[in-house]
Amino acid sequence: AQSVTQPDIHITVSEGASLELRCNYSYGATPYLFWYVQSPGQGLQLLLKYFSGDTLVQGIKGFEAEFKRSQSSFNLRKPSVHWSDAAEYFCAVGAPGTYKYIFGTGTRLKVLA
Amino acid sequence: DAMVIQNPRYQVTQFGKPVTLSCSQTLNHNVMYWYQQKSSQAPKLLFHYYDKDFNNEADTPDNFQSRRPNTSFCFLDIRSPGLGDAAMYLCATSTGQGATEAFFGQGTRLTVV
């Protein structure tokens, strides 16, 4: 069965510091991979996605993610965090042809001024 | 802008009193989804429509039903809300055609009193 694991429930970083949020997936083939961000009381906004091709993908708000097939990982990174990045981040996988998206449990990011 | 709109943003209902949440989209997407998200948890897929074809998740309680009268609208009906049904309900859409992401509405926060 497909699954998504985000090992870090909470992460705290100082403003201006670099950030890496971890995501591991379990799927028989290469799934579609996504990172979404959710601010309190809001819906989910897509940050970036990977379907195929270049394993380093760029997204909005200065985020990037790298797909590593050998590690079944799709970690999200940002070189310098801003206070406005404080939110919950969800990694998700989509199984080709099923129209379904499976979400990880999320990582809540806190940014210290 | 094309978007997914959920109404209302906040809904308070009484224990056992039927309630309906609505979702509309201007994206003309084939697939519409309903997710339930409880505090600090991942969104959990309840069901989805591909056009008029309804797909229920195996563990979705019978208390939850859905209607999709046309491409643009989808409704979530909770027949007899319990305290455990208090959650954020997220509507999403996708094209359902190949590699694509889901687009989310702002969500409806349901409180059961």
PDB file of C-alpha atoms in Angstrom, chain A residues 32 34 36 38 41-46 49 51 88 90 98-106 108, chain B residues 9 33 35 37 40-43 45 48 50 57 88 90 94 96 98-102 104-106:
ATOM      1  CA  TYR A  32       3.780  11.732  -8.456  1.00  0.00           C
ATOM      2  CA  PHE A  34       3.982  16.997  -4.080  1.00  0.00           C
ATOM      3  CA  TYR A  36       1.791  21.554   0.017  1.00  0.00           C
ATOM      4  CA  GLN A  38      -1.162  25.069   4.944  1.00  0.00           C
ATOM      5  CA  GLY A  41      -7.394  27.829   9.144  1.00  0.00           C
ATOM      6  CA  GLN A  42      -6.644  27.732   5.440  1.00  0.00           C
ATOM      7  CA  GLY A  43      -6.671  25.210   2.629  1.00  0.00           C
ATOM      8  CA  LEU A  44      -3.595  23.621   1.095  1.00  0.00           C
ATOM      9  CA  GLN A  45      -1.438  25.499  -1.384  1.00  0.00           C
ATOM     10  CA  LEU A  46       0.856  23.674  -3.780  1.00  0.00           C
ATOM     11  CA  LYS A  49       5.587  18.893  -7.692  1.00  0.00           C
ATOM     12  CA  PHE A  51       6.392  13.911 -12.053  1.00  0.00           C
ATOM     13  CA  GLU A  88       2.276  23.247   8.289  1.00  0.00           C
ATOM     14  CA  PHE A  90       2.471  18.273   3.854  1.00  0.00           C
ATOM     15  CA  THR A  98      -5.961   6.456  -9.506  1.00  0.00           C
ATOM     16  CA  TYR A  99      -6.733  10.181  -9.137  1.00  0.00           C
ATOM     17  CA  LYS A 100      -5.960   9.829  -5.412  1.00  0.00           C
ATOM     18  CA  TYR A 101      -3.525  11.758  -3.288  1.00  0.00           C
ATOM     19  CA  ILE A 102      -2.148  10.351  -0.052  1.00  0.00           C
ATOM     20  CA  PHE A 103      -0.803  12.815   2.488  1.00  0.00           C
ATOM     21  CA  GLY A 104       1.824  12.534   5.157  1.00  0.00           C
ATOM     22  CA  THR A 105       1.035  13.603   8.704  1.00  0.00           C
ATOM     23  CA  GLY A 106       2.643  16.980   8.201  1.00  0.00           C
ATOM     24  CA  ARG A 108       4.696  22.103  11.638  1.00  0.00           C
TER      25      ARG A 108
ATOM     26  CA  ARG B   9     -15.991  28.814   5.956  1.00  0.00           C
ATOM     27  CA  TYR B  33     -12.641  15.265  -3.679  1.00  0.00           C
ATOM     28  CA  TYR B  35     -11.096  15.327   2.619  1.00  0.00           C
ATOM     29  CA  GLN B  37      -8.757  16.928   8.406  1.00  0.00           C
ATOM     30  CA  SER B  40      -2.716  18.337  13.545  1.00  0.00           C
ATOM     31  CA  GLN B  41      -3.477  15.389  11.273  1.00  0.00           C
ATOM     32  CA  ALA B  42      -3.136  14.679   7.584  1.00  0.00           C
ATOM     33  CA  PRO B  43      -6.117  15.215   5.309  1.00  0.00           C
ATOM     34  CA  LEU B  45      -9.833  11.195   1.757  1.00  0.00           C
ATOM     35  CA  HIS B  48     -14.191  11.481  -4.802  1.00  0.00           C
ATOM     36  CA  TYR B  50     -14.717  11.404 -11.516  1.00  0.00           C
ATOM     37  CA  GLU B  57     -13.229   5.109   0.502  1.00  0.00           C
ATOM     38  CA  MET B  88     -11.884  20.874   8.808  1.00  0.00           C
ATOM     39  CA  LEU B  90     -11.436  20.279   2.463  1.00  0.00           C
ATOM     40  CA  SER B  94      -8.004  17.780 -10.283  1.00  0.00           C
ATOM     41  CA  GLY B  96      -7.758  13.458 -13.552  1.00  0.00           C
ATOM     42  CA  GLY B  98      -2.189  12.157 -16.267  1.00  0.00           C
ATOM     43  CA  ALA B  99       0.292  13.894 -14.054  1.00  0.00           C
ATOM     44  CA  THR B 100      -1.535  16.638 -12.248  1.00  0.00           C
ATOM     45  CA  GLU B 101      -1.927  18.145  -8.825  1.00  0.00           C
ATOM     46  CA  ALA B 102      -4.959  18.717  -6.650  1.00  0.00           C
ATOM     47  CA  PHE B 104      -7.813  22.910  -2.724  1.00  0.00           C
ATOM     48  CA  GLY B 105     -10.468  25.200  -1.396  1.00  0.00           C
ATOM     49  CA  GLN B 106     -10.067  27.179   1.817  1.00  0.00           C
TER      50      GLN B 106
END
